[in-house]
Coordinates of C-alpha atoms in Angstrom, one line a residue:
X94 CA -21.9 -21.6 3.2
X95 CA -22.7 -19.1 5.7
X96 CA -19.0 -19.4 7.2
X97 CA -17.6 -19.0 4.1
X98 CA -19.7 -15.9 3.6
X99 CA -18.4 -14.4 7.0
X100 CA -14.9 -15.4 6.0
X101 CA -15.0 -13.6 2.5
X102 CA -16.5 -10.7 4.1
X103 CA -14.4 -10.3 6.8
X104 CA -11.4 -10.3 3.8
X105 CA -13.0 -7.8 2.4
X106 CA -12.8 -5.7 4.8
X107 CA -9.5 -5.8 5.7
X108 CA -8.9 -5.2 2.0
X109 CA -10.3 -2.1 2.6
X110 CA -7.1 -0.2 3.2
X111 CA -5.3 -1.6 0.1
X112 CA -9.0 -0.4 -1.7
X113 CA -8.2 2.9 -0.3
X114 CA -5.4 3.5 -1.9
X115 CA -7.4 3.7 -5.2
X116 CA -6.3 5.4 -8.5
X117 CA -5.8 5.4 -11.9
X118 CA -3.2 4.9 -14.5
X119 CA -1.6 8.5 -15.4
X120 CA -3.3 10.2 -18.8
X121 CA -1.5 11.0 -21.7
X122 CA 0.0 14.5 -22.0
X123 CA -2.6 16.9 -22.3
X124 CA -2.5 19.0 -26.2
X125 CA 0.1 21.5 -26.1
X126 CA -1.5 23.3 -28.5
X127 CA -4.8 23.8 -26.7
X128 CA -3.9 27.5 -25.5
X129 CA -2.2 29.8 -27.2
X130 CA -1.5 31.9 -23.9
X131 CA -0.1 29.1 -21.7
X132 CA 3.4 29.5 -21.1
X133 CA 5.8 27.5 -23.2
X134 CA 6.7 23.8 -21.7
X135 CA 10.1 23.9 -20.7
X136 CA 11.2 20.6 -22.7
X137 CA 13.8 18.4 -20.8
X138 CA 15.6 15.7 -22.2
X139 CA 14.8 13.3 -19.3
X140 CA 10.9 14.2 -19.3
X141 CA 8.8 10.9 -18.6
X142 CA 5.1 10.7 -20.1
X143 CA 3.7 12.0 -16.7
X144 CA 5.8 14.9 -15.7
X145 CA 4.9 18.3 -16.4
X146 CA 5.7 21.7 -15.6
X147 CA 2.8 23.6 -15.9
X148 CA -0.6 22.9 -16.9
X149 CA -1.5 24.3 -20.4
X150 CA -5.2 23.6 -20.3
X151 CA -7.5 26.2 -21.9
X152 CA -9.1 28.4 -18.7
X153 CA -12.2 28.3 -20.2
X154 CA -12.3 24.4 -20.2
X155 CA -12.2 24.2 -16.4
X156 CA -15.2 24.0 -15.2
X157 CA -16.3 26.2 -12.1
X158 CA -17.6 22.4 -9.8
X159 CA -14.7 22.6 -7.6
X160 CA -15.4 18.6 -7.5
X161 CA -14.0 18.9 -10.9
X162 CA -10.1 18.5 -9.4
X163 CA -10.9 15.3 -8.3
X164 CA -11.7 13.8 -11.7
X165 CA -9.3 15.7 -13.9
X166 CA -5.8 16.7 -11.6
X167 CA -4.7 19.8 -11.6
X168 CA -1.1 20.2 -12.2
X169 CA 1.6 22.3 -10.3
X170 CA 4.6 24.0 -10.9
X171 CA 7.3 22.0 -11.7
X172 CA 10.2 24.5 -12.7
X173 CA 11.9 23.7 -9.8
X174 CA 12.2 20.1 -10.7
X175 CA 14.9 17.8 -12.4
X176 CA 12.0 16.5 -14.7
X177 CA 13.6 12.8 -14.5
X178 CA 10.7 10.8 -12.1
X179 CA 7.1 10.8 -12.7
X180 CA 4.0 12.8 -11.3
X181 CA 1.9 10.8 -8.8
X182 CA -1.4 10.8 -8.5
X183 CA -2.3 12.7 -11.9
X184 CA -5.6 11.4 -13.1
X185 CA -8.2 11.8 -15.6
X186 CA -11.4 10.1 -15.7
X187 CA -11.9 10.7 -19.1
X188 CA -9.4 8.4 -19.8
X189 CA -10.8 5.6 -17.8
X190 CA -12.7 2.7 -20.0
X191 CA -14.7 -0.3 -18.6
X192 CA -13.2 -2.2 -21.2
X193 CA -14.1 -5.7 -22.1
X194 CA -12.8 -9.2 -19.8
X195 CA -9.3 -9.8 -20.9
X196 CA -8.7 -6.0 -22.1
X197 CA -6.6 -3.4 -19.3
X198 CA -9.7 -1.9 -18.3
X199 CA -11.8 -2.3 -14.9
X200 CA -14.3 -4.9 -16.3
X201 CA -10.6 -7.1 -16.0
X202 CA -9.4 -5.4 -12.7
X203 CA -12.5 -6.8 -10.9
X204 CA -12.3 -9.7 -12.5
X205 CA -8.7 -10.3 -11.4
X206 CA -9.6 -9.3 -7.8
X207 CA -12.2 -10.8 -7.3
X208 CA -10.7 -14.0 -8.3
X209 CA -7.6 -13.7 -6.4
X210 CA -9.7 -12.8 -3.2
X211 CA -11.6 -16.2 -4.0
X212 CA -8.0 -18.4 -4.2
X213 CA -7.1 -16.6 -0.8
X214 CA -10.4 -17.2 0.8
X215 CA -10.5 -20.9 0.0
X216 CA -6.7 -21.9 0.2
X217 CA -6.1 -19.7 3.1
X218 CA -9.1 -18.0 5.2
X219 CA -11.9 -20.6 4.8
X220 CA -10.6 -23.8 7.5
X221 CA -12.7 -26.5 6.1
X222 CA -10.5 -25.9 2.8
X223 CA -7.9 -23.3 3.5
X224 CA -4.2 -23.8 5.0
X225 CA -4.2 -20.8 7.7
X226 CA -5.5 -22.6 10.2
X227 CA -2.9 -25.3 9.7
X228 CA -0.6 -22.4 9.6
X229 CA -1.2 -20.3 12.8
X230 CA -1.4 -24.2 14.1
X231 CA 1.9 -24.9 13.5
X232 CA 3.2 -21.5 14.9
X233 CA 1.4 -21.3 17.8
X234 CA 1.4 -25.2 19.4
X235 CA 4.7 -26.7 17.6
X236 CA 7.3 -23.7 17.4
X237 CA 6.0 -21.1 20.5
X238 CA 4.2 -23.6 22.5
X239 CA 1.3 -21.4 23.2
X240 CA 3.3 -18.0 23.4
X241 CA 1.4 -15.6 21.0
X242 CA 5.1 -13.2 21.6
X243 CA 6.9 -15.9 20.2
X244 CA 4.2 -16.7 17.7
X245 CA 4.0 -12.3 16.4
X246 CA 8.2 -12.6 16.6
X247 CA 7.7 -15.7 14.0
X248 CA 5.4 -13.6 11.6
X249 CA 7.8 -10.7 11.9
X250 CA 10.5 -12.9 10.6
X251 CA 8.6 -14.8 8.0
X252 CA 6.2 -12.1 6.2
X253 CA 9.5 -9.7 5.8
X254 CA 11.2 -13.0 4.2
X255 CA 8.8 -13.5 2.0
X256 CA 7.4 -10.2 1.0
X257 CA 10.7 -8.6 0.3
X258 CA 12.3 -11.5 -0.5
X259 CA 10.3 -12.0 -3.5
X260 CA 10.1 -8.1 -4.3
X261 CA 14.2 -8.3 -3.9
X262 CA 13.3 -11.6 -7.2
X263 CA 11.4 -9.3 -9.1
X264 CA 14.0 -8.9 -11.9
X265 CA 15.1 -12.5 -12.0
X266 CA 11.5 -13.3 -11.5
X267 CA 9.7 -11.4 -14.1
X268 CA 12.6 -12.4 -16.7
X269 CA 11.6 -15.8 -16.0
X270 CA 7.5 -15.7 -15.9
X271 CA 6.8 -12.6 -17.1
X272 CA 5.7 -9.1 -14.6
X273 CA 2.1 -10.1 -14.5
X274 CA 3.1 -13.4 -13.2
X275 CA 5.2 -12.6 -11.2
X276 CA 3.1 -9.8 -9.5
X277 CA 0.5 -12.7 -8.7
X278 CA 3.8 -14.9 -7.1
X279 CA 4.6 -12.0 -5.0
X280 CA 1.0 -11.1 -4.3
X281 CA -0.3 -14.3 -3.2
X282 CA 1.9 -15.5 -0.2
X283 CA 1.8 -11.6 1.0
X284 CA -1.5 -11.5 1.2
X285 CA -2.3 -14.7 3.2
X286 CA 0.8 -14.1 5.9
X287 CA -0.8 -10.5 5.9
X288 CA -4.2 -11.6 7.2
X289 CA -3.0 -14.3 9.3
X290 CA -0.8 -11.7 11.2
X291 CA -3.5 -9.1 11.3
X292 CA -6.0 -11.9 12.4
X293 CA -3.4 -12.9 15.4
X294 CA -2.7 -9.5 15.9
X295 CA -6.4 -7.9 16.5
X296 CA -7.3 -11.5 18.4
X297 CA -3.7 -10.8 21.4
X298 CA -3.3 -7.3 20.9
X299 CA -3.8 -6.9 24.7
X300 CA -2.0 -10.4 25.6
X301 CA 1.3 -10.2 27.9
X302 CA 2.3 -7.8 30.3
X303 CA -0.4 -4.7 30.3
X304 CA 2.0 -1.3 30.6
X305 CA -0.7 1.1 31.1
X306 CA -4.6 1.3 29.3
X307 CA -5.3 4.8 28.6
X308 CA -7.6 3.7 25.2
X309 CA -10.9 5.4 27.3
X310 CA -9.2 8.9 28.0
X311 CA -10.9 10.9 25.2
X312 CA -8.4 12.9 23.8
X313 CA -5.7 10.4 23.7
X314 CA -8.4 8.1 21.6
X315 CA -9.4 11.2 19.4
X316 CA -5.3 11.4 18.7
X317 CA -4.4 8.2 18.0
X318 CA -7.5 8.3 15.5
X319 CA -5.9 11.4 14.0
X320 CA -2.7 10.0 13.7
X321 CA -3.8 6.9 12.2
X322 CA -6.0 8.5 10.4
X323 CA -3.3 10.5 8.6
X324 CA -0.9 7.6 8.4
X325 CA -2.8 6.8 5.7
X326 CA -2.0 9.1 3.8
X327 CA 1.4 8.0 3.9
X328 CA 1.2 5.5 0.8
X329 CA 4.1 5.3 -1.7
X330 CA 2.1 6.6 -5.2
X331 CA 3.3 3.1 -6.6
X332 CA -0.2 1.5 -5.0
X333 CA -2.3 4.3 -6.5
X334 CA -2.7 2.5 -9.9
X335 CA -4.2 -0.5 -8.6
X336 CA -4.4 -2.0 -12.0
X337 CA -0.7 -2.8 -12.0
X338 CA -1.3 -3.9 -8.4
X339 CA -3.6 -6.4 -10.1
X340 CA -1.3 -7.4 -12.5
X341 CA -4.3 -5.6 -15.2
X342 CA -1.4 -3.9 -16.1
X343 CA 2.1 -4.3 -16.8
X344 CA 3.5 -3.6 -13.1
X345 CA 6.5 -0.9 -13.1
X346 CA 9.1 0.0 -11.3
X347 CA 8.1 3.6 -10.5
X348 CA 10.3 6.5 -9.9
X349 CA 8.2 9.5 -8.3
X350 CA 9.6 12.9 -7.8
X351 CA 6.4 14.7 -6.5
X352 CA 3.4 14.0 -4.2
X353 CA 4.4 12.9 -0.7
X354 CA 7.3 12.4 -2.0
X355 CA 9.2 15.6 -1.6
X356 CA 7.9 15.2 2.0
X357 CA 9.7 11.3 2.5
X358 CA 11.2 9.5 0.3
X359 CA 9.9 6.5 1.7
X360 CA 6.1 7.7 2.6
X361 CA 5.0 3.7 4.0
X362 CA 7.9 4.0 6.3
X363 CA 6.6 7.2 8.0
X364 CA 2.6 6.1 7.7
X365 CA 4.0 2.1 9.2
X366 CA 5.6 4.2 12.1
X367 CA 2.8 6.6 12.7
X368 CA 0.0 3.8 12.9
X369 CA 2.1 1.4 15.1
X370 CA 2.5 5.1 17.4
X371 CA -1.1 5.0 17.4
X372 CA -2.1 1.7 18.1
X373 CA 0.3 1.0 20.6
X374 CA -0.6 4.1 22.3
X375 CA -4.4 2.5 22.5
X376 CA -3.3 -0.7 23.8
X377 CA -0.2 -0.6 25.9
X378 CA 1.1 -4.6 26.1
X379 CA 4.1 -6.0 25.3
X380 CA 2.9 -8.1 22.6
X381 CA 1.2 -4.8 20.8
X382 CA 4.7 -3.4 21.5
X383 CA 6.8 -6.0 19.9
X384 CA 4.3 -6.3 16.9
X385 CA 4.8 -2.7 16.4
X386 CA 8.5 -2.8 16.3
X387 CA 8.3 -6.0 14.0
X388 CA 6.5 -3.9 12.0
X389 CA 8.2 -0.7 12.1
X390 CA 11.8 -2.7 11.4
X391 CA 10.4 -4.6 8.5
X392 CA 9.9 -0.9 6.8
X393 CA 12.9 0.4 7.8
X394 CA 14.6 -2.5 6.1
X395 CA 12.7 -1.7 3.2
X396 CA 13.4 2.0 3.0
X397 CA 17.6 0.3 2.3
X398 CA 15.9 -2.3 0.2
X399 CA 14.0 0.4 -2.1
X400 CA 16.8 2.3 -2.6
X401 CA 18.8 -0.5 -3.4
X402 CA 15.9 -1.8 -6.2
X403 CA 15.2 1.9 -7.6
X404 CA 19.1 2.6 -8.2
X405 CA 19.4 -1.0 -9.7
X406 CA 16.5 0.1 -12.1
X407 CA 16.9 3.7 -12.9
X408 CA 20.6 4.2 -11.9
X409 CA 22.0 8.0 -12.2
X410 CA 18.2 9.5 -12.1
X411 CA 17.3 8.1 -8.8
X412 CA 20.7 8.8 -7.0
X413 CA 19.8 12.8 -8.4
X414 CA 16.2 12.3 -6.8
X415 CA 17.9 11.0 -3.9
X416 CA 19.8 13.8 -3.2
X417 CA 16.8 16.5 -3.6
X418 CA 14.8 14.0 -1.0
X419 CA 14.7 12.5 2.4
X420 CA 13.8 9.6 4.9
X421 CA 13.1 12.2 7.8
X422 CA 9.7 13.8 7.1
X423 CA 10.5 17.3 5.9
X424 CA 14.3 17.2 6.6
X425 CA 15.5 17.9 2.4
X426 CA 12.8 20.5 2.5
X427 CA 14.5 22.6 5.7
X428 CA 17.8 21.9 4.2
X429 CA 16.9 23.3 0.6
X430 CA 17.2 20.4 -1.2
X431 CA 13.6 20.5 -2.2
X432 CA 11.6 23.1 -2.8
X433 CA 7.7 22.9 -2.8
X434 CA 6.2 24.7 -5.5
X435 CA 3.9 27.6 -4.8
X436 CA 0.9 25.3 -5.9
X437 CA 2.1 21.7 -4.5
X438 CA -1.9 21.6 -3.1
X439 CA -2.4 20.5 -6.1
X440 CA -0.4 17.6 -6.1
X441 CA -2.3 16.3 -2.8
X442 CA -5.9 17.2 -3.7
X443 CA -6.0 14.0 -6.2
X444 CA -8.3 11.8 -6.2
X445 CA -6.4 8.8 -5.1
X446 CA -5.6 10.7 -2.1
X447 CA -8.8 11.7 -1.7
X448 CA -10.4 8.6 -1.6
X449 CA -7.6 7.4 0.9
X450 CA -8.7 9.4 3.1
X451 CA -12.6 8.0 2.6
X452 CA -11.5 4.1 3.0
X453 CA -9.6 5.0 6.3
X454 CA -12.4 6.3 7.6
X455 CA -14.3 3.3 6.4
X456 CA -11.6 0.9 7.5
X457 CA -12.4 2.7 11.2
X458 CA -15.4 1.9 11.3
X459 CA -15.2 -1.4 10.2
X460 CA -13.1 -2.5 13.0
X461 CA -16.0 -4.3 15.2
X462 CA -16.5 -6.4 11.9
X463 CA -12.5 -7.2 12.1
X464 CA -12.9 -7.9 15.4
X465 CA -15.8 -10.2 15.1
X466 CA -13.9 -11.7 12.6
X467 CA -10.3 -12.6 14.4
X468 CA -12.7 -13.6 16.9
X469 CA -14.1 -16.2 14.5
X470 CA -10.8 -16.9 13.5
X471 CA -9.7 -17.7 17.1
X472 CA -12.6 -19.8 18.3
X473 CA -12.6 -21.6 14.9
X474 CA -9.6 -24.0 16.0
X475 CA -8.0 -26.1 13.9
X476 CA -10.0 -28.1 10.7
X477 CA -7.0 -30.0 9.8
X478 CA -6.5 -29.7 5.9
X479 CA -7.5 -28.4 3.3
X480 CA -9.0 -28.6 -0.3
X481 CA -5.9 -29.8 -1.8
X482 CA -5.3 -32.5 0.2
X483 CA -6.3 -34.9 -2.4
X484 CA -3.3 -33.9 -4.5
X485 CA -0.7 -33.7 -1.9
X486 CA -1.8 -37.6 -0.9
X487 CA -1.5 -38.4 -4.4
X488 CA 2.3 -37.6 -4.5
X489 CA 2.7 -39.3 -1.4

C-alpha cells in the first residue's frame, strides 16, 4: 500500500500542470439593462454567448479589492472584433455551484477525476497491477534493445498516433458514443503514454552523447526557469474549463478569437517550443534533444491538424479568424491584421491565467518529487502483469 501511495502521489503531481490550467465554464451575459449610462452593445448577428464588446456593469457594483478581477473578469474592448468566436477566460465565481454527484458541478468534477486518476494509477502506474511497466518493457528490451533514443523515437511516434489520432475521431467518435464518452476514450490512452514518456524522459534526460552542461551557470538556469515558466502561459483557452476536460461537461469544439489568441493562433505550439528551448538548454544530450524535437513536431503537426478540425466544425467563421491571426507569435499583430484593444490586460488578468501561473510555479518545485518518482519507476523493473490478467486468460 505504501507503493501505491508513492505511485498515486507522484501522478499527482505531474497532473499538476494540467491542474494549472484551471478555469471555469463562461457566465451568462451579464443584464444589459443594469446601467443606463453604459454604451449601447453593438449587436452582431454572429455574437456567441461569451463574446462581448464592452462591459456594461454598473461602476458602482465593482468593488475597489483589486482581487476582485480575478473572481469576476473584467471585459475589454471588442469593437475591433468580428464577434464570431468566443471570449476566453471570462469567469465569474458567482456562477460556480458545488452541485450534487451526478449534476455539472465540482462535487462531479472531482469525482470524475479522482476516479479516472484511480483507473490510471492501477491499470497503468501501479506494476503489481498496472500495464506500464509491461509497456516501457516491451519498448525498451524487445523493439530498441536497450537504446532509450530508440525507445523516446517510439513514444514520439506512438503518443502523436494515438492522441491525435483519436482527436482527428472525435466526430465519428462522439456520433457513435456520445462526447462525454468519447472524451474519456481519448483521455485515457493520452494520459498513460503521457506519463510513461515523461517518466522515461525525466529518468534519460542526460543519457547519450553530452553536448555541453551549462545547468549550474546561474543566469542560464534563472532563464530557462523564465522561459519555462512563461511557456506556461501558452495554453490553448480550450483546457481552461476543466469541466469539459472531465467530460462534467459536454466537451466543445471551441472557437476563441481573444486571449493569447490574437498573440498565436496555436498558443500550445509556441509554449511546447519554448519549454523544450528551456529544458534542452539545461541538459544538453542528444536524447533530451531528440525528445524535444519529437515533441516540438508532434505540435507543429497539430497546429495543420487544428486548423483542419476547427474549419471542419465552424467553416467560414474560423477561415475569417484565420485571417485576422497567426502561428508566428505577434506576426498578424505587426501586419495589422489584429489589433489589440486598448484594454486587452484584461483579457490576460483572468483567473485561469492566473492560477497558471501559481501551478507552474508549483510544478517547479515539485520536480525532486518527479524525480524521485521516475527514479522509482526505473529501479522498479518489470512485475509482469497486471490486474486484469484474470480476464485476458479467460479468453485465452
Amino acid at each position: 500500500m505504501a507503493h501505491l501511495t508513492a505511485w498515486f502521489l507522484f501522478v499527482l503531481s505531474l497532473a499538476a500542470q494540467e491542474v494549472a490550467s484551471f478555469h471555469l465554464p463562461n457566465p451568462t451575459p451579464r443584464n444589459l439593462a443594469s446601467s443606463a449610462a453604459a454604451p449601447a452593445p453593438i449587436v452582431h448577428p454572429h455574437r456567441t454567448l461569451s463574446s462581448h464588446l464592452y462591459s456594461t456593469e454598473d461602476p458602482s457594483s465593482i468593488s475597489n479589492n483589486p482581487l476582485s478581477i480575478l473572481t469576476k473578469s473584467q471585459l475589454s474592448n471588442r469593437e475591433n472584433d468580428l464577434m464570431i468566436g468566443e471570449d476566453s477566460g471570462v469567469y465569474n465565481f458567482d456562477n460556480e455551484k458545488w452541485g450534487a454527484l451526478g449534476e455539472a458541478g465540482w462535487v462531479t468534477f472531482f469525482a470524475a477525476v479522482a476516479t479516472i486518476l484511480t483507473a490510471v494509477a492501477v491499470l497503468w502506474i501501479y506494476p503489481p497491477t498496472g500495464y506500464g511497466d509491461d509497456f516501457v518493457y516491451f519498448l525498451e528490451t524487445d523493439l530498441a534493445h536497450g537504446n532509450p533514443h530508440i525507445v523516446t523515437l517510439l513514444f514520439g511516434i506512438i503518443f502523436p498516433i494515438v492522441h491525435s489520432g483519436l482527436a482527428s475521431l472525435r466526430p465519428y467518435g462522439e456520433q457513435l458514443v456520445g462526447a462525454r464518452t468519447w472524451r474519456v476514450i481519448f483521455a485515457f490512452p493520452s494520459l498513460c503514454l503521457a506519463y510513461s514518456w515523461i517518466v522515461y524522459f525525466i529518468s534519460h534526460a542526460h543519457a547519450g552523447i553530452q553536448f555541453y552542461d551549462i545547468s549550474q551557470i546561474g543566469w542560464v538556469h534563472a532563464l530557462a526557469w523564465l522561459t519555462n515558466f512563461a511557456s506556461f502561459l501558452f495554453l490553448y483557452p480550450s483546457v481552461y474549463n476543466l469541466k469539459e476536460v472531465a467530460a462534467v461537461e459536454k466537451p466543445k469544439t471551441h472557437l476563441w478569437e481573444t486571449g493569447v489568441i490574437r498573440i498565436t493562433r496555436h498558443p500550445q505550439y509556441v509554449g511546447q517550443v519554448m519549454w523544450s528551448a528551456a529544458h534542452l538548454a539545461m541538459v544538453g544530450t542528444s536524447f533530451t534533444a531528440l525528445t524535444m524535437v519529437l515533441l516540438v513536431g508532434h505540435h507543429a503537426f497539430a497546429c495543420w491538424n487544428g486548423d483542419r478540425r476547427l474549419e471542419a466544425e465552424h467553416g467560414e467563421n474560423f477561415l475569417k479568424i484565420k485571417e485576422k491571426t497567426s502561428v508566428i507569435p505577434f506576426q498578424a499583430i505587426w501586419e495589422g491584421r489584429q489589433v489589440l484593444p486598448d484594454d486587452y490586460w484584461k483579457e490576460l488578468v483572468r483567473a485561469p491565467i492566473v492560477l497558471i501561473a501559481v501551478g507552474s510555479i508549483g510544478a517547479y518545485f515539485a520536480h525532486p518529487y518527479m524525480q524521485a518518482g521516475a527514479a522509482l519507476a526505473k529501479n522498479s523493473g518489470l512485475n509482469a502483469g497486471g490486474i486484469l490478467d484474470p480476464i485476458f486468460l479467460e479468453f485465452n
